[in-house]
PDB file of C-alpha atoms in Angstrom:
ATOM      1  CA  MET A   1      93.316 124.239 104.002  1.00  0.00           C
ATOM      2  CA  ARG A   2      94.135 120.529 104.046  1.00  0.00           C
ATOM      3  CA  ILE A   3      93.913 119.127 100.529  1.00  0.00           C
ATOM      4  CA  ASP A   4      93.966 115.734  98.874  1.00  0.00           C
ATOM      5  CA  VAL A   5      95.223 116.807  95.445  1.00  0.00           C
ATOM      6  CA  HIS A   6      94.629 113.527  93.608  1.00  0.00           C
ATOM      7  CA  THR A   7      91.239 111.828  93.707  1.00  0.00           C
ATOM      8  CA  HIS A   8      88.662 110.456  91.302  1.00  0.00           C
ATOM      9  CA  ALA A   9      84.929 109.841  91.546  1.00  0.00           C
ATOM     10  CA  PHE A  10      82.434 108.627  89.002  1.00  0.00           C
ATOM     11  CA  HIS A  11      78.770 108.886  88.192  1.00  0.00           C
ATOM     12  CA  PRO A  12      76.882 106.134  90.055  1.00  0.00           C
ATOM     13  CA  LYS A  13      75.796 104.603  86.734  1.00  0.00           C
ATOM     14  CA  ILE A  14      79.390 103.823  85.720  1.00  0.00           C
ATOM     15  CA  ALA A  15      81.268 103.734  89.041  1.00  0.00           C
ATOM     16  CA  GLN A  16      81.382  99.946  89.414  1.00  0.00           C
ATOM     17  CA  LYS A  17      82.447  99.471  85.796  1.00  0.00           C
ATOM     18  CA  VAL A  18      85.333 101.886  86.295  1.00  0.00           C
ATOM     19  CA  LEU A  19      86.392 100.175  89.526  1.00  0.00           C
ATOM     20  CA  ASP A  20      86.489  96.858  87.669  1.00  0.00           C
ATOM     21  CA  GLN A  21      88.639  98.407  84.939  1.00  0.00           C
ATOM     22  CA  LEU A  22      91.042  99.859  87.499  1.00  0.00           C
ATOM     23  CA  PHE A  23      91.439  96.443  89.089  1.00  0.00           C
ATOM     24  CA  GLU A  24      92.115  94.859  85.700  1.00  0.00           C
ATOM     25  CA  HIS A  25      94.787  97.441  84.837  1.00  0.00           C
ATOM     26  CA  TYR A  26      96.571  97.884  88.174  1.00  0.00           C
ATOM     27  CA  GLY A  27      95.682  94.725  90.096  1.00  0.00           C
ATOM     28  CA  ILE A  28      94.559  96.896  93.014  1.00  0.00           C
ATOM     29  CA  THR A  29      91.215  96.314  94.700  1.00  0.00           C
ATOM     30  CA  PRO A  30      89.635  99.783  95.002  1.00  0.00           C
ATOM     31  CA  VAL A  31      88.176 100.995  98.283  1.00  0.00           C
ATOM     32  CA  GLY A  32      84.631 102.228  98.638  1.00  0.00           C
ATOM     33  CA  SER A  33      82.076 102.790  95.913  1.00  0.00           C
ATOM     34  CA  GLY A  34      83.926 105.279  93.715  1.00  0.00           C
ATOM     35  CA  THR A  35      81.178 107.887  94.116  1.00  0.00           C
ATOM     36  CA  VAL A  36      81.717 111.485  95.171  1.00  0.00           C
ATOM     37  CA  GLU A  37      79.609 110.919  98.287  1.00  0.00           C
ATOM     38  CA  ASP A  38      81.890 108.105  99.438  1.00  0.00           C
ATOM     39  CA  LEU A  39      85.000 110.143  98.614  1.00  0.00           C
ATOM     40  CA  LEU A  40      83.811 113.148 100.610  1.00  0.00           C
ATOM     41  CA  ALA A  41      82.824 110.987 103.574  1.00  0.00           C
ATOM     42  CA  ARG A  42      86.302 109.445 103.661  1.00  0.00           C
ATOM     43  CA  ALA A  43      87.988 112.818 103.197  1.00  0.00           C
ATOM     44  CA  GLY A  44      85.937 114.236 106.065  1.00  0.00           C
ATOM     45  CA  ARG A  45      86.913 111.383 108.371  1.00  0.00           C
ATOM     46  CA  ALA A  46      90.554 112.038 107.476  1.00  0.00           C
ATOM     47  CA  GLY A  47      90.242 115.699 108.465  1.00  0.00           C
ATOM     48  CA  LEU A  48      90.606 117.027 104.926  1.00  0.00           C
ATOM     49  CA  ASP A  49      88.897 120.238 103.856  1.00  0.00           C
ATOM     50  CA  THR A  50      89.102 119.922 100.093  1.00  0.00           C
ATOM     51  CA  VAL A  51      89.703 117.331  97.389  1.00  0.00           C
ATOM     52  CA  MET A  52      90.951 117.873  93.866  1.00  0.00           C
ATOM     53  CA  LEU A  53      89.017 115.522  91.614  1.00  0.00           C
ATOM     54  CA  HIS A  54      90.298 114.435  88.209  1.00  0.00           C
ATOM     55  CA  THR A  55      88.746 113.027  85.067  1.00  0.00           C
ATOM     56  CA  ALA A  56      90.608 112.283  81.830  1.00  0.00           C
ATOM     57  CA  ALA A  57      88.766 111.854  78.542  1.00  0.00           C
ATOM     58  CA  THR A  58      90.150 108.575  77.210  1.00  0.00           C
ATOM     59  CA  GLU A  59      88.793 109.368  73.735  1.00  0.00           C
ATOM     60  CA  PRO A  60      88.078 112.672  71.966  1.00  0.00           C
ATOM     61  CA  SER A  61      84.356 111.947  72.116  1.00  0.00           C
ATOM     62  CA  GLN A  62      84.535 111.905  75.928  1.00  0.00           C
ATOM     63  CA  VAL A  63      85.906 115.436  76.330  1.00  0.00           C
ATOM     64  CA  VAL A  64      82.527 117.152  76.564  1.00  0.00           C
ATOM     65  CA  PRO A  65      80.928 114.546  78.896  1.00  0.00           C
ATOM     66  CA  ALA A  66      84.020 114.578  81.129  1.00  0.00           C
ATOM     67  CA  ASN A  67      83.846 118.345  81.409  1.00  0.00           C
ATOM     68  CA  ASN A  68      80.111 118.246  82.019  1.00  0.00           C
ATOM     69  CA  TRP A  69      80.881 116.015  85.012  1.00  0.00           C
ATOM     70  CA  ALA A  70      83.564 118.385  86.307  1.00  0.00           C
ATOM     71  CA  ILE A  71      81.233 121.366  85.946  1.00  0.00           C
ATOM     72  CA  GLU A  72      78.412 119.531  87.730  1.00  0.00           C
ATOM     73  CA  LEU A  73      80.675 118.557  90.631  1.00  0.00           C
ATOM     74  CA  THR A  74      81.957 122.122  90.938  1.00  0.00           C
ATOM     75  CA  ARG A  75      78.414 123.458  91.103  1.00  0.00           C
ATOM     76  CA  LYS A  76      77.122 120.906  93.620  1.00  0.00           C
ATOM     77  CA  HIS A  77      80.086 120.400  95.947  1.00  0.00           C
ATOM     78  CA  PRO A  78      82.019 123.465  97.169  1.00  0.00           C
ATOM     79  CA  GLU A  79      84.599 121.217  98.838  1.00  0.00           C
ATOM     80  CA  VAL A  80      85.508 119.683  95.450  1.00  0.00           C
ATOM     81  CA  ILE A  81      87.976 121.307  93.054  1.00  0.00           C
ATOM     82  CA  ALA A  82      87.163 119.415  89.870  1.00  0.00           C
ATOM     83  CA  PHE A  83      89.621 119.498  86.976  1.00  0.00           C
ATOM     84  CA  GLY A  84      88.601 119.502  83.339  1.00  0.00           C
ATOM     85  CA  SER A  85      89.877 117.355  80.494  1.00  0.00           C
ATOM     86  CA  LEU A  86      91.116 117.949  76.956  1.00  0.00           C
ATOM     87  CA  HIS A  87      92.410 115.569  74.295  1.00  0.00           C
ATOM     88  CA  PRO A  88      94.886 116.183  71.445  1.00  0.00           C
ATOM     89  CA  GLY A  89      92.468 114.451  69.078  1.00  0.00           C
ATOM     90  CA  TYR A  90      89.453 116.586  69.972  1.00  0.00           C
ATOM     91  CA  HIS A  91      88.401 119.062  67.282  1.00  0.00           C
ATOM     92  CA  ASP A  92      87.446 122.045  69.467  1.00  0.00           C
ATOM     93  CA  ASN A  93      89.601 122.212  72.587  1.00  0.00           C
ATOM     94  CA  GLN A  94      89.498 126.012  72.494  1.00  0.00           C
ATOM     95  CA  ARG A  95      85.734 126.008  72.927  1.00  0.00           C
ATOM     96  CA  GLU A  96      86.057 123.620  75.869  1.00  0.00           C
ATOM     97  CA  LEU A  97      88.646 125.874  77.484  1.00  0.00           C
ATOM     98  CA  GLU A  98      86.208 128.768  77.215  1.00  0.00           C
ATOM     99  CA  ARG A  99      83.422 126.647  78.689  1.00  0.00           C
ATOM    100  CA  LEU A 100      85.639 125.518  81.568  1.00  0.00           C
ATOM    101  CA  ALA A 101      86.699 129.101  82.279  1.00  0.00           C
ATOM    102  CA  ALA A 102      83.072 130.223  82.417  1.00  0.00           C
ATOM    103  CA  ALA A 103      82.390 127.457  84.956  1.00  0.00           C
ATOM    104  CA  HIS A 104      85.416 128.481  87.098  1.00  0.00           C
ATOM    105  CA  ILE A 105      87.296 125.213  86.513  1.00  0.00           C
ATOM    106  CA  ARG A 106      90.833 125.770  87.776  1.00  0.00           C
ATOM    107  CA  GLY A 107      92.841 122.918  86.322  1.00  0.00           C
ATOM    108  CA  LEU A 108      93.238 120.175  83.738  1.00  0.00           C
ATOM    109  CA  LYS A 109      94.108 116.506  84.082  1.00  0.00           C
ATOM    110  CA  PHE A 110      96.126 114.652  81.449  1.00  0.00           C
ATOM    111  CA  HIS A 111      96.655 110.884  81.515  1.00  0.00           C
ATOM    112  CA  PRO A 112      98.700 110.053  78.400  1.00  0.00           C
ATOM    113  CA  ASP A 113      98.680 106.315  79.096  1.00  0.00           C
ATOM    114  CA  PHE A 114      94.876 106.115  79.192  1.00  0.00           C
ATOM    115  CA  GLN A 115      94.296 108.876  76.630  1.00  0.00           C
ATOM    116  CA  ASP A 116      96.563 107.152  74.104  1.00  0.00           C
ATOM    117  CA  PHE A 117      99.047 109.898  73.288  1.00  0.00           C
ATOM    118  CA  PHE A 118     102.715 110.453  74.104  1.00  0.00           C
ATOM    119  CA  LEU A 119     103.752 113.412  76.236  1.00  0.00           C
ATOM    120  CA  ASP A 120     106.211 114.459  73.528  1.00  0.00           C
ATOM    121  CA  ASP A 121     103.654 114.201  70.713  1.00  0.00           C
ATOM    122  CA  PRO A 122     103.673 117.416  68.618  1.00  0.00           C
ATOM    123  CA  ALA A 123      99.859 117.385  68.719  1.00  0.00           C
ATOM    124  CA  PHE A 124      99.983 117.592  72.515  1.00  0.00           C
ATOM    125  CA  TYR A 125     102.461 120.464  72.354  1.00  0.00           C
ATOM    126  CA  GLN A 126     100.049 122.273  70.020  1.00  0.00           C
ATOM    127  CA  LEU A 127      97.291 121.700  72.562  1.00  0.00           C
ATOM    128  CA  MET A 128      99.502 123.057  75.337  1.00  0.00           C
ATOM    129  CA  GLU A 129      99.915 126.290  73.372  1.00  0.00           C
ATOM    130  CA  MET A 130      96.174 126.882  73.905  1.00  0.00           C
ATOM    131  CA  VAL A 131      96.164 126.207  77.638  1.00  0.00           C
ATOM    132  CA  PRO A 132      96.055 129.353  79.794  1.00  0.00           C
ATOM    133  CA  ARG A 133      99.018 129.761  82.122  1.00  0.00           C
ATOM    134  CA  ASP A 134      96.822 130.107  85.196  1.00  0.00           C
ATOM    135  CA  LEU A 135      95.403 126.585  84.945  1.00  0.00           C
ATOM    136  CA  VAL A 136      96.984 123.966  87.208  1.00  0.00           C
ATOM    137  CA  LEU A 137      98.007 120.832  85.305  1.00  0.00           C
ATOM    138  CA  MET A 138      97.840 117.365  86.843  1.00  0.00           C
ATOM    139  CA  VAL A 139      99.812 114.918  84.690  1.00  0.00           C
ATOM    140  CA  HIS A 140      99.903 111.172  85.170  1.00  0.00           C
ATOM    141  CA  VAL A 141     103.444 109.852  84.878  1.00  0.00           C
ATOM    142  CA  GLY A 142     104.745 106.283  84.752  1.00  0.00           C
ATOM    143  CA  ASP A 143     103.779 102.650  84.344  1.00  0.00           C
ATOM    144  CA  ASP A 144     105.483  99.277  84.201  1.00  0.00           C
ATOM    145  CA  GLN A 145     106.895  99.821  80.701  1.00  0.00           C
ATOM    146  CA  ASP A 146     110.362 101.127  79.868  1.00  0.00           C
ATOM    147  CA  PRO A 147     110.177 104.940  80.093  1.00  0.00           C
ATOM    148  CA  ASP A 148     111.092 105.583  76.473  1.00  0.00           C
ATOM    149  CA  LYS A 149     108.379 103.183  75.287  1.00  0.00           C
ATOM    150  CA  ASN A 150     105.716 104.459  77.677  1.00  0.00           C
ATOM    151  CA  PRO A 151     103.403 107.356  76.733  1.00  0.00           C
ATOM    152  CA  SER A 152     104.408 109.184  79.914  1.00  0.00           C
ATOM    153  CA  CYS A 153     107.724 109.240  81.731  1.00  0.00           C
ATOM    154  CA  PRO A 154     109.742 111.684  83.841  1.00  0.00           C
ATOM    155  CA  ARG A 155     112.034 112.662  80.957  1.00  0.00           C
ATOM    156  CA  LYS A 156     109.131 113.567  78.675  1.00  0.00           C
ATOM    157  CA  LEU A 157     107.457 115.611  81.403  1.00  0.00           C
ATOM    158  CA  ALA A 158     110.698 117.435  82.186  1.00  0.00           C
ATOM    159  CA  ALA A 159     111.010 118.371  78.507  1.00  0.00           C
ATOM    160  CA  LEU A 160     107.403 119.591  78.504  1.00  0.00           C
ATOM    161  CA  THR A 161     107.936 121.830  81.522  1.00  0.00           C
ATOM    162  CA  GLN A 162     111.051 123.275  79.905  1.00  0.00           C
ATOM    163  CA  ALA A 163     109.091 124.007  76.726  1.00  0.00           C
ATOM    164  CA  PHE A 164     106.292 125.645  78.748  1.00  0.00           C
ATOM    165  CA  PRO A 165     108.018 127.284  81.720  1.00  0.00           C
ATOM    166  CA  GLY A 166     106.186 128.954  84.548  1.00  0.00           C
ATOM    167  CA  ARG A 167     103.240 126.539  84.607  1.00  0.00           C
ATOM    168  CA  LYS A 168     101.994 124.910  87.795  1.00  0.00           C
ATOM    169  CA  VAL A 169     102.507 121.253  86.882  1.00  0.00           C
ATOM    170  CA  ILE A 170     101.937 118.327  89.228  1.00  0.00           C
ATOM    171  CA  ALA A 171     103.800 115.142  88.327  1.00  0.00           C
ATOM    172  CA  ALA A 172     101.555 112.464  89.773  1.00  0.00           C
ATOM    173  CA  HIS A 173     102.819 109.463  91.735  1.00  0.00           C
ATOM    174  CA  MET A 174     105.982 111.120  93.115  1.00  0.00           C
ATOM    175  CA  GLY A 175     107.178 111.894  89.612  1.00  0.00           C
ATOM    176  CA  GLY A 176     106.292 108.599  87.960  1.00  0.00           C
ATOM    177  CA  TYR A 177     104.582 105.385  89.031  1.00  0.00           C
ATOM    178  CA  LEU A 178     107.344 102.726  88.961  1.00  0.00           C
ATOM    179  CA  HIS A 179     109.577 105.327  87.253  1.00  0.00           C
ATOM    180  CA  TRP A 180     111.112 106.751  90.437  1.00  0.00           C
ATOM    181  CA  LYS A 181     114.669 106.053  89.306  1.00  0.00           C
ATOM    182  CA  TRP A 182     114.070 108.359  86.347  1.00  0.00           C
ATOM    183  CA  ALA A 183     112.057 110.851  88.399  1.00  0.00           C
ATOM    184  CA  LEU A 184     115.150 111.342  90.538  1.00  0.00           C
ATOM    185  CA  GLU A 185     117.150 112.006  87.388  1.00  0.00           C
ATOM    186  CA  HIS A 186     114.767 114.326  85.540  1.00  0.00           C
ATOM    187  CA  LEU A 187     112.196 115.879  87.910  1.00  0.00           C
ATOM    188  CA  VAL A 188     113.365 115.861  91.510  1.00  0.00           C
ATOM    189  CA  GLY A 189     114.856 119.202  92.500  1.00  0.00           C
ATOM    190  CA  THR A 190     113.026 121.110  89.755  1.00  0.00           C
ATOM    191  CA  ASP A 191     110.037 123.428  90.133  1.00  0.00           C
ATOM    192  CA  VAL A 192     107.402 120.786  89.344  1.00  0.00           C
ATOM    193  CA  PHE A 193     105.074 119.650  92.102  1.00  0.00           C
ATOM    194  CA  LEU A 194     105.021 115.963  93.043  1.00  0.00           C
ATOM    195  CA  ASP A 195     102.085 114.174  94.636  1.00  0.00           C
ATOM    196  CA  THR A 196     102.187 111.073  96.796  1.00  0.00           C
ATOM    197  CA  SER A 197      99.325 109.221  95.097  1.00  0.00           C
ATOM    198  CA  SER A 198      99.719 105.518  94.216  1.00  0.00           C
ATOM    199  CA  THR A 199     103.262 105.563  95.535  1.00  0.00           C
ATOM    200  CA  LEU A 200     103.433 104.352  99.120  1.00  0.00           C
ATOM    201  CA  ALA A 201     102.352 100.779  98.385  1.00  0.00           C
ATOM    202  CA  PHE A 202     105.096 100.350  95.795  1.00  0.00           C
ATOM    203  CA  ILE A 203     108.119 102.601  96.293  1.00  0.00           C
ATOM    204  CA  PRO A 204     111.197 101.285  98.161  1.00  0.00           C
ATOM    205  CA  ASP A 205     112.335 103.272 101.197  1.00  0.00           C
ATOM    206  CA  GLU A 206     115.601 104.266  99.520  1.00  0.00           C
ATOM    207  CA  GLN A 207     113.840 105.965  96.610  1.00  0.00           C
ATOM    208  CA  LEU A 208     111.123 107.460  98.810  1.00  0.00           C
ATOM    209  CA  PHE A 209     113.645 109.148 101.095  1.00  0.00           C
ATOM    210  CA  ALA A 210     115.819 110.227  98.166  1.00  0.00           C
ATOM    211  CA  ILE A 211     112.878 112.065  96.611  1.00  0.00           C
ATOM    212  CA  TRP A 212     111.738 113.485  99.958  1.00  0.00           C
ATOM    213  CA  ASN A 213     115.193 114.781 100.827  1.00  0.00           C
ATOM    214  CA  ARG A 214     116.088 116.191  97.406  1.00  0.00           C
ATOM    215  CA  HIS A 215     112.842 117.859  96.313  1.00  0.00           C
ATOM    216  CA  PRO A 216     111.566 121.191  97.696  1.00  0.00           C
ATOM    217  CA  ARG A 217     109.286 120.210 100.588  1.00  0.00           C
ATOM    218  CA  GLU A 218     106.713 122.850  99.688  1.00  0.00           C
ATOM    219  CA  ARG A 219     106.328 121.178  96.288  1.00  0.00           C
ATOM    220  CA  ILE A 220     105.449 117.726  97.618  1.00  0.00           C
ATOM    221  CA  LEU A 221     101.672 117.355  97.900  1.00  0.00           C
ATOM    222  CA  PHE A 222      99.417 114.778  99.487  1.00  0.00           C
ATOM    223  CA  GLY A 223      97.343 112.682  97.115  1.00  0.00           C
ATOM    224  CA  SER A 224      95.488 109.449  97.857  1.00  0.00           C
ATOM    225  CA  ASP A 225      94.336 108.383  94.362  1.00  0.00           C
ATOM    226  CA  TYR A 226      90.929 107.471  95.772  1.00  0.00           C
ATOM    227  CA  PRO A 227      89.229 105.094  94.927  1.00  0.00           C
ATOM    228  CA  LEU A 228      92.438 103.068  94.645  1.00  0.00           C
ATOM    229  CA  PHE A 229      93.364 104.029  98.213  1.00  0.00           C
ATOM    230  CA  ASP A 230      91.653 105.593 101.239  1.00  0.00           C
ATOM    231  CA  PRO A 231      92.791 109.140 102.122  1.00  0.00           C
ATOM    232  CA  GLY A 232      92.960 108.527 105.866  1.00  0.00           C
ATOM    233  CA  ALA A 233      94.890 105.286 105.498  1.00  0.00           C
ATOM    234  CA  GLU A 234      97.348 106.903 103.080  1.00  0.00           C
ATOM    235  CA  MET A 235      97.959 109.757 105.521  1.00  0.00           C
ATOM    236  CA  HIS A 236      98.868 107.308 108.288  1.00  0.00           C
ATOM    237  CA  ILE A 237     101.172 105.295 106.013  1.00  0.00           C
ATOM    238  CA  LEU A 238     102.863 108.461 104.759  1.00  0.00           C
ATOM    239  CA  GLN A 239     103.474 109.695 108.298  1.00  0.00           C
ATOM    240  CA  ARG A 240     104.870 106.335 109.370  1.00  0.00           C
ATOM    241  CA  ARG A 241     107.130 105.753 106.376  1.00  0.00           C
ATOM    242  CA  LEU A 242     108.580 109.271 106.323  1.00  0.00           C
ATOM    243  CA  ARG A 243     108.641 109.479 110.148  1.00  0.00           C
ATOM    244  CA  LEU A 244     106.781 112.776 110.096  1.00  0.00           C
ATOM    245  CA  THR A 245     105.714 114.695 113.157  1.00  0.00           C
ATOM    246  CA  ASP A 246     102.063 115.718 113.292  1.00  0.00           C
ATOM    247  CA  SER A 247     103.152 119.252 112.423  1.00  0.00           C
ATOM    248  CA  ALA A 248     105.185 118.107 109.405  1.00  0.00           C
ATOM    249  CA  LEU A 249     102.271 116.020 108.159  1.00  0.00           C
ATOM    250  CA  ASP A 250      99.953 118.993 108.503  1.00  0.00           C
ATOM    251  CA  ASP A 251     102.374 121.161 106.515  1.00  0.00           C
ATOM    252  CA  LEU A 252     102.354 118.578 103.735  1.00  0.00           C
ATOM    253  CA  LEU A 253      98.558 118.383 103.737  1.00  0.00           C
ATOM    254  CA  GLN A 254      98.329 122.171 103.416  1.00  0.00           C
ATOM    255  CA  ALA A 255     101.033 122.524 100.754  1.00  0.00           C
ATOM    256  CA  GLY A 256      98.482 122.246  97.953  1.00  0.00           C
ATOM    257  CA  SER A 257      96.920 125.575  98.921  1.00  0.00           C
ATOM    258  CA  VAL A 258      99.641 127.408  96.985  1.00  0.00           C
ATOM    259  CA  LEU A 259      98.336 125.979  93.706  1.00  0.00           C
ATOM    260  CA  PHE A 260      95.471 128.453  93.675  1.00  0.00           C
ATOM    261  CA  ASP A 261      97.177 131.572  95.044  1.00  0.00           C
TER     262      ASP A 261
END
């Protein structure tokens, strides 16, 4: 099964607004319309079988609507593995976990930078105590701030995985968007998964190859970060920059299957 482990799609009513916000924050012009139909069309053209689709509730009041969206996508699109969302400030995360379990949601997405909490916040650790061990966790890491001042960073995620061992944790953006120096120090070579999303347009060759050569290959996963980037285009860039054979690229695309074994 060839998987894009890091994508997003939005309800048509808000898709354009979200694309505008992404451009304002990252300075990247998104591709496509940001809808699930456009995502699946692009994934199909790229030869992908499945996409993991992530939503993060930026405020406590958005937890239920975000999970409603994930549940709806799961019901309507068998090729979509939609992740749920929780928030340290939400008053009934346990109830949401039960609702997500009943809907066969298999993972959670956390984006500390957008959700306005720090990865080492005691309230987040309390939330993690509730999270079942079988859920896959996708965690955004990195930004253009100094790691210690940023809500997410490789060091904070490494501490989290040590506090909660045995979880399947994906450190997005090859361990930390613009934090690759610190990803090499704190995450590379550990048992966390890394995804390639929002990395190839920014990471220098030296850091890219250092991560590739020092991290377990079976724990490096393909992610496009659609709608910021197109899955097919990202696959071609990844193959070119890492000088992968077709077989090696296919192995990377299928590596995400182990998340749900």
